[in-house]
Amino acid sequence: MNEVLVALAVVSDTLRTLLLVGGIAFAGVAVVDWAVRTRRINPFNGVARFMRTHVDPRLAGVERQVARVGSHPSSTPWWALVAYVVLAALLLAALDMVSTLLREAIAASSLGGAGLLVLVVSWTFGFLRLALLVRVIASWFPSLASRRWIAWSVGATEWMLRPLRRVVPSLGVMDITPIVAYFALQIAQSLVENILF
């Protein structure tokens, strides 16, 4: 099992390096594409033609989303870069989560029955925090919130958010109950672990 953890650490380190290099390259392409779109680079030279032919078609989906929210199409490369950074961070977080789950399983297996109970408590609270995170991210994209593969997060979290909404005031259009729920879960996990162990 330790070999799997070592392999995951190697994959994670390699992926971090690749994503960093890819991010730097993507940032360079975004700068050049932005310069072409804003006509800071002559639209008739070879670089501009290359960008229009090879890069802009790949950003067409992002450009549609940018236009849909009313932003200027010249900001498309920046939004694509933001999307790359967010997706890279989510990928690395997922790898770290898998690695942590494996480490916890190895540690729990050495403790016997008590270790299994620790594992169940830890994974239950971890699942609830993940559901909160998925729900918050999905709320930023209304088209995602209604998808079936996101709906599980609503079912897993509504039981704790509904009572909190009655107590916690909203800050204008921002609902801070998921943040309060996240910290409440942290406190509840500590209390449960202290009571049980």
Short mmCIF file of C-alpha atoms in Angstrom, two decimals, residues 100-101 103-105 108 114-130 185-186 189-190 192-193 196-197:
data_model
loop_
_atom_site.label_atom_id
_atom_site.label_comp_id
_atom_site.label_asym_id
_atom_site.label_seq_id
_atom_site.Cartn_x
_atom_site.Cartn_y
_atom_site.Cartn_z
CA THR A 100 -5.14 11.62 1.97
CA LEU A 101 -7.93 9.03 1.85
CA ARG A 103 -3.14 7.45 4.02
CA GLU A 104 -6.14 7.52 6.39
CA ALA A 105 -7.17 4.01 5.32
CA ALA A 108 -6.97 3.10 10.31
CA ALA A 114 -11.36 1.72 16.52
CA GLY A 115 -9.48 2.70 13.38
CA LEU A 116 -12.49 1.76 11.26
CA LEU A 117 -14.71 4.00 13.40
CA VAL A 118 -12.20 6.86 13.04
CA LEU A 119 -12.19 6.31 9.30
CA VAL A 120 -15.99 6.33 9.02
CA VAL A 121 -16.26 9.57 11.04
CA SER A 122 -13.48 11.25 9.07
CA TRP A 123 -14.81 10.19 5.67
CA THR A 124 -18.40 11.15 6.55
CA PHE A 125 -17.42 14.70 7.48
CA GLY A 126 -15.08 14.86 4.50
CA PHE A 127 -17.93 13.83 2.18
CA LEU A 128 -20.19 16.54 3.63
CA ARG A 129 -17.49 19.20 3.16
CA LEU A 130 -16.95 18.02 -0.43
CA LEU A 185 -18.72 20.71 10.21
CA GLN A 186 -15.09 21.20 11.25
CA GLN A 189 -15.98 16.62 13.59
CA SER A 190 -13.60 17.69 16.36
CA VAL A 192 -17.36 13.81 17.69
CA GLU A 193 -13.75 12.63 17.53
CA LEU A 196 -15.54 8.92 20.70
CA PHE A 197 -11.80 8.75 21.13
#
